[in-house]
Coordinates of C-alpha atoms and ligand atoms in Angstrom, one line a residue:
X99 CA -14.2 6.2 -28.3
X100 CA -14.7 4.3 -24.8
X101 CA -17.1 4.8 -22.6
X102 CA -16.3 6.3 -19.3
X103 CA -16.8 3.8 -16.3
X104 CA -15.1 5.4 -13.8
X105 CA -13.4 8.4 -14.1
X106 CA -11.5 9.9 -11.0
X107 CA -10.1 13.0 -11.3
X108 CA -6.4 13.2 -10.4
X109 CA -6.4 14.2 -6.6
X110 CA -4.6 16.7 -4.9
X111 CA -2.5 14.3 -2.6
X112 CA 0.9 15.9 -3.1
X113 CA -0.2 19.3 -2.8
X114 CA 0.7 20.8 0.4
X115 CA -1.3 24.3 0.5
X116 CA -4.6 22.1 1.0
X117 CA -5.9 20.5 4.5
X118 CA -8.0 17.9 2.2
X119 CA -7.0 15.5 -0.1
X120 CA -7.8 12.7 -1.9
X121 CA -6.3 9.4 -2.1
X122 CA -3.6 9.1 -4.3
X123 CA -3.9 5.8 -6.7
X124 CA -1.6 4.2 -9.0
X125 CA -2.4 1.2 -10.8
X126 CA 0.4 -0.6 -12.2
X127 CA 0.3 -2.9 -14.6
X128 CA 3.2 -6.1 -14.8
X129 CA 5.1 -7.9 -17.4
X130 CA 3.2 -11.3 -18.6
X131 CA 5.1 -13.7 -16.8
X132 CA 6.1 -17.2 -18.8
X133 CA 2.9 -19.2 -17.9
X134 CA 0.9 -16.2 -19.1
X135 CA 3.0 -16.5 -22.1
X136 CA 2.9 -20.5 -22.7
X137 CA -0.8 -20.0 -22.4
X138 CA -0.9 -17.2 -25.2
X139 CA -2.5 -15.0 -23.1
X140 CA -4.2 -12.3 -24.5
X141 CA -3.5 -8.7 -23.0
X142 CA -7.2 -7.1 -21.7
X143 CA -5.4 -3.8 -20.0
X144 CA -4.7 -1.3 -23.0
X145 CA -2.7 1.8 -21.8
X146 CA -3.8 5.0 -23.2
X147 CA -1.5 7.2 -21.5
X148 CA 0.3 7.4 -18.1
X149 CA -3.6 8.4 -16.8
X150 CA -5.7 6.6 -18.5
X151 CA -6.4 2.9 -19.3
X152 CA -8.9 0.8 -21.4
X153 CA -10.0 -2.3 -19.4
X154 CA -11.1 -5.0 -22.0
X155 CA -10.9 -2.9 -25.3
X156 CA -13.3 -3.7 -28.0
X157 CA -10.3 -2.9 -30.3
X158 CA -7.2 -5.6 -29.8
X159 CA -4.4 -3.9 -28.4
X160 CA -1.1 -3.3 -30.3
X161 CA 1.5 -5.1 -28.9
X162 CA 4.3 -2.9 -28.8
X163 CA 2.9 -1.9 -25.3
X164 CA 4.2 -4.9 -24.0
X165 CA 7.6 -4.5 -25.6
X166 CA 9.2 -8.3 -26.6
X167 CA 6.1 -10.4 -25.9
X168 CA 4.6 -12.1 -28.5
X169 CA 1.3 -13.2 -29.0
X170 CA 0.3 -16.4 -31.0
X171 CA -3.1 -17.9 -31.5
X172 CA -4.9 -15.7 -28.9
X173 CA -7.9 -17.1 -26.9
X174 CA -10.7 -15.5 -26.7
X175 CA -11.2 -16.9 -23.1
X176 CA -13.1 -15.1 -21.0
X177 CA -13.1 -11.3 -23.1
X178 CA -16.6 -9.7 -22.8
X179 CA -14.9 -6.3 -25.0
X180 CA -16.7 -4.1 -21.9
X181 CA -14.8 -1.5 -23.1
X182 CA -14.2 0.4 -19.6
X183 CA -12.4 3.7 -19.3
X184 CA -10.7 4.1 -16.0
X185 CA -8.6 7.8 -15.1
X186 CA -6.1 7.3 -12.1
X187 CA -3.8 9.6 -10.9
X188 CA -0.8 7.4 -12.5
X189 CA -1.0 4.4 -14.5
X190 CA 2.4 2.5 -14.5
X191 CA 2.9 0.0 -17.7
X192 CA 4.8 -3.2 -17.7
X193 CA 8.0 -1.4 -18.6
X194 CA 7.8 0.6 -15.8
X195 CA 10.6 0.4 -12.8
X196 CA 10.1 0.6 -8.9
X197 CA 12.0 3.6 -9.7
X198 CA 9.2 4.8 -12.0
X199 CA 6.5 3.5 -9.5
X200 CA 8.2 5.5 -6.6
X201 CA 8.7 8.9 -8.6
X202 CA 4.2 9.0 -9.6
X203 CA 3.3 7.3 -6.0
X204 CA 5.2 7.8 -3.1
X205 CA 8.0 10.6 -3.4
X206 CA 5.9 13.1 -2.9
X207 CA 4.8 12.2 0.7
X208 CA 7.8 12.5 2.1
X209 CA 7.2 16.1 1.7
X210 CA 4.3 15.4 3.1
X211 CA 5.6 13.9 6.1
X212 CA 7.7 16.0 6.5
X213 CA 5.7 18.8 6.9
X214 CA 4.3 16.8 9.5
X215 CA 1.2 14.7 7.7
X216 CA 0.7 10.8 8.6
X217 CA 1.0 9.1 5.1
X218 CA 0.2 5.2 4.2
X219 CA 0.9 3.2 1.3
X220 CA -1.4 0.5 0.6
X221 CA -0.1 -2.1 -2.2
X222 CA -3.4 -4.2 -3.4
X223 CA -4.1 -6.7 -5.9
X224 CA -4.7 -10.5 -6.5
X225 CA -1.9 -13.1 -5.4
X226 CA 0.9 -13.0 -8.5
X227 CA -0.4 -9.6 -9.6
X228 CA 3.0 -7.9 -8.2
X229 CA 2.8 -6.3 -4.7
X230 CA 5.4 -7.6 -3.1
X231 CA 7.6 -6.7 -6.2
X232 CA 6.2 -3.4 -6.0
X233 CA 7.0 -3.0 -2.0
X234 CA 10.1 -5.1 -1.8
X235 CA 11.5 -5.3 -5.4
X236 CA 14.7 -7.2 -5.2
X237 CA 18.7 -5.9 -5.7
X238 CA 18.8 -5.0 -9.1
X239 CA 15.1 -3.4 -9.0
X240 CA 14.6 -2.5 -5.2
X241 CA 10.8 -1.7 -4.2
X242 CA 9.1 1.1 -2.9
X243 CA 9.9 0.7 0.8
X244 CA 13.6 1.1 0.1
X245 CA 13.4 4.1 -2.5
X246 CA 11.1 5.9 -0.3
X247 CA 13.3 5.4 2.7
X248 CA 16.1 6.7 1.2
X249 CA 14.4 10.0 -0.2
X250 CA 13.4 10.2 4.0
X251 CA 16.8 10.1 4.7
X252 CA 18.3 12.3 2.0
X253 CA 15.3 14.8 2.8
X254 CA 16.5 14.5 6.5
X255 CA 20.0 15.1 4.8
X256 CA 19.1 18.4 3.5
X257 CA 17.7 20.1 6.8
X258 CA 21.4 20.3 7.8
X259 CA 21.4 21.2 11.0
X260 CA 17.8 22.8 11.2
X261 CA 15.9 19.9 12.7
X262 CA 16.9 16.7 15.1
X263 CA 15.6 13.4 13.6
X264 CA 15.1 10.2 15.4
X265 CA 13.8 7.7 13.2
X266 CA 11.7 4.1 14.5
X267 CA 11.0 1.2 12.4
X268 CA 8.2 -1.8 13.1
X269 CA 7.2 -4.5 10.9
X270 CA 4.9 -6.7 12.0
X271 CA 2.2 -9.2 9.7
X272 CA -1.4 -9.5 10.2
X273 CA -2.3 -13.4 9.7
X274 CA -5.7 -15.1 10.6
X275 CA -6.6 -12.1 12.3
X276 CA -3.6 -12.2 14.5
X277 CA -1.0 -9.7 14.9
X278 CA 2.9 -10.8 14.8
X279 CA 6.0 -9.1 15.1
X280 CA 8.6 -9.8 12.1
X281 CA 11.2 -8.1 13.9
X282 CA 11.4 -10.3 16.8
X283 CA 9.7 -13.6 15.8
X284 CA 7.8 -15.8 18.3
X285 CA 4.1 -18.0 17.7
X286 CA 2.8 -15.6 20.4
X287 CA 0.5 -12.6 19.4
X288 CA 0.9 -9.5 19.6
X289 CA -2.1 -8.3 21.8
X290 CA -4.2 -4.9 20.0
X291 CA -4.7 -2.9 23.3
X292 CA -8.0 -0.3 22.8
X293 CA -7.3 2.6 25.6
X294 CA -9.9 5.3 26.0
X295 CA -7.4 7.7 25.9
X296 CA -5.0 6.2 23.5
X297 CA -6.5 4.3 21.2
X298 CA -5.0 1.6 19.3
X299 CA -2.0 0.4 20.8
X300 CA -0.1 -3.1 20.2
X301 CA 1.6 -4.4 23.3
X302 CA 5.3 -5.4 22.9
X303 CA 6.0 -4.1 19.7
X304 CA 9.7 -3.5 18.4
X305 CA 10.8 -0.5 17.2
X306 CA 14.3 -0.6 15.6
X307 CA 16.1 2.9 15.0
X308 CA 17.4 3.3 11.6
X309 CA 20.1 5.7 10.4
X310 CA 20.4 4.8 6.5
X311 CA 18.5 3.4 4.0
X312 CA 21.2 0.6 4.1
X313 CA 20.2 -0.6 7.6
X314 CA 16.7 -1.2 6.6
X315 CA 18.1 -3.4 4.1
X316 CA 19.0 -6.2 6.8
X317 CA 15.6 -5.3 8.3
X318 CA 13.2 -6.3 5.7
X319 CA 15.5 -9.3 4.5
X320 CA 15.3 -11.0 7.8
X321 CA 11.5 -9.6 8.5
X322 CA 10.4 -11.3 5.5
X323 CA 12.0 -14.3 6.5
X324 CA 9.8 -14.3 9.5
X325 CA 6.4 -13.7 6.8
X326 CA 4.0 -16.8 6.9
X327 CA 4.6 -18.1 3.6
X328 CA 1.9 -21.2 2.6
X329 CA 1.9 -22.4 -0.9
X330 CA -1.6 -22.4 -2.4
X331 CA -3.0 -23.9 -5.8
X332 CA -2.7 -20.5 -7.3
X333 CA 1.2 -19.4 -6.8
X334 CA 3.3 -20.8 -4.8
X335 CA 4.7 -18.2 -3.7
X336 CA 1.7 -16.2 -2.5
X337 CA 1.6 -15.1 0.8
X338 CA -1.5 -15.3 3.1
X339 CA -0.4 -12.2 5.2
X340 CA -0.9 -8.5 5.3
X341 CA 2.7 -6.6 6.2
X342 CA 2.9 -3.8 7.9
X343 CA 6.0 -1.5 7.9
X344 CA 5.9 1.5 10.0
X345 CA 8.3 4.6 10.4
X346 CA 7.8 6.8 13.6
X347 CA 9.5 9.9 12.2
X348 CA 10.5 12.2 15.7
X349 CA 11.2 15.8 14.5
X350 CA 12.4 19.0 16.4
X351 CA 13.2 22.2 14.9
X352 CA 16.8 23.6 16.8
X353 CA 15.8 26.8 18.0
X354 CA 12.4 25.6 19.4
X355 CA 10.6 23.3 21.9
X356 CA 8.1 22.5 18.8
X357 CA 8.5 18.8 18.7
X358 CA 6.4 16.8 15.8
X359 CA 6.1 13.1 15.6
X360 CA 4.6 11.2 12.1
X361 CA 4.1 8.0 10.9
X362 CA 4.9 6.7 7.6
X363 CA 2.7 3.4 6.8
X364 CA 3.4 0.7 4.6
X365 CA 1.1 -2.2 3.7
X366 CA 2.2 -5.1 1.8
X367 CA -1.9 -6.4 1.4
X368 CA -2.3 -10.2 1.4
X369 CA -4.3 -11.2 -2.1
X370 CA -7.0 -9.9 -2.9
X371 CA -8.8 -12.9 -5.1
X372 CA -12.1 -14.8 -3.8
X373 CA -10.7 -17.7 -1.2
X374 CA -13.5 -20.0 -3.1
X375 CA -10.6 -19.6 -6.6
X376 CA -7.6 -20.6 -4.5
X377 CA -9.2 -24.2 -4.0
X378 CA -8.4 -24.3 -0.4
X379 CA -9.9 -26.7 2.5
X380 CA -9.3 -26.8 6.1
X381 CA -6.8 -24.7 7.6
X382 CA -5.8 -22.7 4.2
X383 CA -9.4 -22.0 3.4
X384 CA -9.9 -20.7 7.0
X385 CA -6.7 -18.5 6.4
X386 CA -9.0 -17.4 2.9
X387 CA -11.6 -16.9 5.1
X388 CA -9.6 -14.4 7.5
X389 CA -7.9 -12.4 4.6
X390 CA -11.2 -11.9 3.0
X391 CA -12.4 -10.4 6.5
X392 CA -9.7 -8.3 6.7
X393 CA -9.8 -7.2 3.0
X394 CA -13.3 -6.9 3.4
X395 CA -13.4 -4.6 5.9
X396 CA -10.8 -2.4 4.1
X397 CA -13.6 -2.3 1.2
X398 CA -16.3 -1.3 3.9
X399 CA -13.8 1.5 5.2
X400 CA -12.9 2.4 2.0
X401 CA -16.4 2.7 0.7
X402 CA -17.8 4.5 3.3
X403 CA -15.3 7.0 3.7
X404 CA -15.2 7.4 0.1
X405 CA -19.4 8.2 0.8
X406 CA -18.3 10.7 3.3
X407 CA -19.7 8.9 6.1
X408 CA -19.4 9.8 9.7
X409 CA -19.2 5.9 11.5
X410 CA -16.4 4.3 9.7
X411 CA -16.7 0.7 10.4
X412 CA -12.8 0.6 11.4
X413 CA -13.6 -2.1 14.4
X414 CA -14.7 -4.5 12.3
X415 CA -11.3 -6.6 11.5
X416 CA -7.4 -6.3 12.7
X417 CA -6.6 -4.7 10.1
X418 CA -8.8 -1.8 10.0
X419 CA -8.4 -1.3 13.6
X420 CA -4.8 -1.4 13.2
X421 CA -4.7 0.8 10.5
X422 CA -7.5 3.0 12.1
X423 CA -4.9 6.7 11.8
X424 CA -4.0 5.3 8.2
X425 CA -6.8 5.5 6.5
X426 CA -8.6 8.9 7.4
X427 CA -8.6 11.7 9.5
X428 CA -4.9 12.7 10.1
X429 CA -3.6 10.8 7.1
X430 CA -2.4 11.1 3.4
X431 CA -2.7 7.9 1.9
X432 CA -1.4 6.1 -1.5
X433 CA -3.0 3.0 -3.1
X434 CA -0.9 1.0 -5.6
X435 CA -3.0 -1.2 -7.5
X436 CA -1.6 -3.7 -9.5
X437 CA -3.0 -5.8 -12.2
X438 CA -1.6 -8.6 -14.7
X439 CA -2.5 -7.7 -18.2
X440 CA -3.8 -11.2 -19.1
X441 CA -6.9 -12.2 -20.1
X442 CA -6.6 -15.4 -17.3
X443 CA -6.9 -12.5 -14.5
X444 CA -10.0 -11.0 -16.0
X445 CA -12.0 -11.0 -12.9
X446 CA -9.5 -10.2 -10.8
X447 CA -8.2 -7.2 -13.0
X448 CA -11.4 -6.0 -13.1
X449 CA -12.4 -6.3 -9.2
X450 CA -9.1 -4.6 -8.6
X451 CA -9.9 -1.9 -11.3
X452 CA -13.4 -1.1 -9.1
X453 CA -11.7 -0.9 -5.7
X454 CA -8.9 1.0 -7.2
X455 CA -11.3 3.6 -8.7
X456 CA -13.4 3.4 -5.4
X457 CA -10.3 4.3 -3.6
X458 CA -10.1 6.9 -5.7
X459 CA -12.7 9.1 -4.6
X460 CA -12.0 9.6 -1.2
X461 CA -11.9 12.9 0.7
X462 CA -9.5 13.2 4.4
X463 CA -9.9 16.0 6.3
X464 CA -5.9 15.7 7.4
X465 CA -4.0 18.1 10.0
X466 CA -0.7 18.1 11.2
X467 CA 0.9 16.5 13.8
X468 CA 2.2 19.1 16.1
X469 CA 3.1 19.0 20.3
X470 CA 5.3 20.9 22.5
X471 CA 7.7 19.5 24.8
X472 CA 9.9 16.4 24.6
X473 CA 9.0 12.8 24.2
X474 CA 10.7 9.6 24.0
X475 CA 10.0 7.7 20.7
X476 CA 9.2 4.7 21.9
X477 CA 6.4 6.4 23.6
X478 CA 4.5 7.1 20.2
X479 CA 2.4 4.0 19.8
X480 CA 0.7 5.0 23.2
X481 CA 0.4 8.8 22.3
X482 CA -0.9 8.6 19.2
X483 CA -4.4 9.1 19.4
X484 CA -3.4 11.5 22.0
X485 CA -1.7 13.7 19.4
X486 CA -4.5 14.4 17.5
X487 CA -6.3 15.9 20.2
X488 CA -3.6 18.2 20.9
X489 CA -2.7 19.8 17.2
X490 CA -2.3 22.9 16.7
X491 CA -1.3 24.9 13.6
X492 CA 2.0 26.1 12.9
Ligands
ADP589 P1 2.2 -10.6 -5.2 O1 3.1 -10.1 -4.0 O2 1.2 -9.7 -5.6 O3 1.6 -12.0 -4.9 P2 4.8 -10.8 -6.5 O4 5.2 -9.4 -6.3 O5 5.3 -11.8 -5.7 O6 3.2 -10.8 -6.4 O7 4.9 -11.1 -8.1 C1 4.8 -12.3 -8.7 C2 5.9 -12.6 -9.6 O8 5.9 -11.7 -10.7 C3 7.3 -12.5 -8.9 O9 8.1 -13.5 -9.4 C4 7.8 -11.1 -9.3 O10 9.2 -11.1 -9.4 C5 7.2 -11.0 -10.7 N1 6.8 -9.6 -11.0 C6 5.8 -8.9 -10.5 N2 5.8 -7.6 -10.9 C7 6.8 -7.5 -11.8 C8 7.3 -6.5 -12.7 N3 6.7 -5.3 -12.7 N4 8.3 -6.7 -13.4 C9 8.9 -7.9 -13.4 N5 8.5 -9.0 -12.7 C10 7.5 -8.8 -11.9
MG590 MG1 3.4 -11.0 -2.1

């Protein structure tokens, strides 16, 4: 009955027997909130299935989807009926749970990583749309970051003896194009150091080792104490900053020398709406300005390696060079996308909805991360470009 706008076919991210994968991508679709509500929103996201959903159906969508909310006088505000099919590898509907979110997005990397694959989780999506609910969650409903963590450790649990772990956690923000460290605050920088043997390194940074999920807990609370927080017109509680939690995952097998070191990325993505529909001047619009760069060149990269280009424009913000080993090559990577239902986020619902599906279609060439001998963890940041020159296959 719709027409097909975009239709990506389900990739192959959590299968291990292939050395090229997709992107994973999960949209995932939140609750109205109350001022959605008081404004009788009208809901433009019409779940088909836990695939497929209809953005902007000509057909009015039965409420029972969004269990409990009901809809009164409904505005036809901004409601074209486009009608656009979109196939993801998961679609998550407002009743859905981190827990839900975590089993279709990011469980199955851990396999991944285990096996010795870099893996990234991007969360994406206007300001209010549910990213940081999604990463973070709170105690009763805690996020992604925590639930994956914990399979890491239970996973780790399970090799018995087999395998030595050491596990390293950073967190740091990217805001206004500069990087900071949220484990040990301070107005300073951190400095990106380009080496022409090591690539991207940051200068400084803290790595904290972690033995249980727990400890992580303390971690993020008091990191994302330290996150620039700046209300704008459009939710006061929106934050202006990318965050960037990283797990260095040191691995060694008992009876051999074979020692493997992966990364486990995850990216809390600052808002992804137009700076121009925040209403901001002076300092916030040049914050706007910066995110948009940033997002922008995450676009670029995404769209060109989604074309299968060779030059992937990764120098072109912080971000992107930061996130340079996340984001192809040696790399499995998940995008979260979410998206309010309401009709008063059509263009943002529907921008996400294209970069989601973009996402969707790209192809990494991925190899594991393998190296003899011993090395200290704290030496990764410095080696990692240096890794991938030496892999070898099991
Ligand atoms: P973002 O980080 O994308 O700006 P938030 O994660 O802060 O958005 O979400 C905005 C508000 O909506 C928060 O109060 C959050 O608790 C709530 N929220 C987001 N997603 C959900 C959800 N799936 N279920 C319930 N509440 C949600
Ligand atoms: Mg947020």
């Amino acid at each position: 009955r719709s027409q097909v706008a975009a239709v990506a076919a389900p990739s192959r991210c959590g299968s291990t027997q292939n050395m090229s994968a997709n992107v994973k991508v999960v949209v995932r679709v939140r609750p109205l909130n109350n001022k959605e509500l008081e404004h009788n929103s009208q809901i433009v996201v019409d779940i088909v299935d836990d695939k497929m959903l209809v953005f902007d159906p000509k057909e009015e969508i039965r409420p029972f989807f969004y269990h409990g909310m009901q809809q009164q006088n409904k505005t036809f505000l901004k409601r074209a009926n486009k009608e656009l099919k979109f196939v993801f590898d998961n679609v998550c509907g407002p009743n859905a749970t981190n827990k839900d979110v975590f089993e279709t997005s990011t469980k199955d990397i851990i396999t991944s990583l285990m096996e010795g694959y870099n893996c990234s989780v991007f969360v994406y999506g206007a300001t209010g749309a549910g990213k940081t609910f999604t990463m973070i969650g709170n105690i009763e409903n805690p996020g992604i970051t925590y639930l994956t963590m914990e399979h890491l450790f239970h996973t780790i649990g399970s090799f018995g003896n087999e395998r030595e772990f050491d596990i390293g956690v950073s967190y740091i923000e990217v805001y206004n194009e500069n990087v900071y460290d949220l484990l040990k605050p301070s107005n300073t920088p951190l400095q990106l150091r380009e080496d022409s043997k090591y690539g991207v390194m940051i200068a400084g940074l803290t790595l904290c080792n972690i033995n249980t999920a727990r400890e992580l807990l303390n971690l993020l609370e008091n990191g994302n104490k330290n996150r620039t927080q700046h209300p704008t017109d459009s939710n006061a509680e929106s934050s202006r900053s990318h965050a960037v939690f990283q797990v260095y995952v040191k691995m060694r097998g008992k009876a051999s020398s074979q020692l493997r070191i992966v990364k486990l990325s995850m990216i809390d993505l600052a808002g992804s709406e137009r700076a121009s529909a925040t209403g901001c001047i002076g300092d916030r619009f040049k914050e706007g300005a910066n995110i948009n760069k940033s997002l922008l060149s995450l676009g670029n990269c995404i769209n060109k390696l989604a074309d299968g280009s060779s030059y992937i424009p990764y120098r072109d913000s912080k971000l992107t060079r930061l996130l340079k080993d996340s984001l192809g090559g040696n790399c499995k990577t998940v995008m979260i996308a979410n998206i309010s239902p309401s009709n008063t986020s059509y263009e943002d619902t529907y921008n996400t909805l294209k970069y989601a599906a973009r996402a969707s279609k790209i192809q990494l060439s991925i190899k594991k991360n393998i190296v003899d001998g011993d090395m200290r963890l704290s030496q990764y940041v410095k080696i990692n470009e240096e890794l991938k020159k030496k892999v070898k296959e099991l």
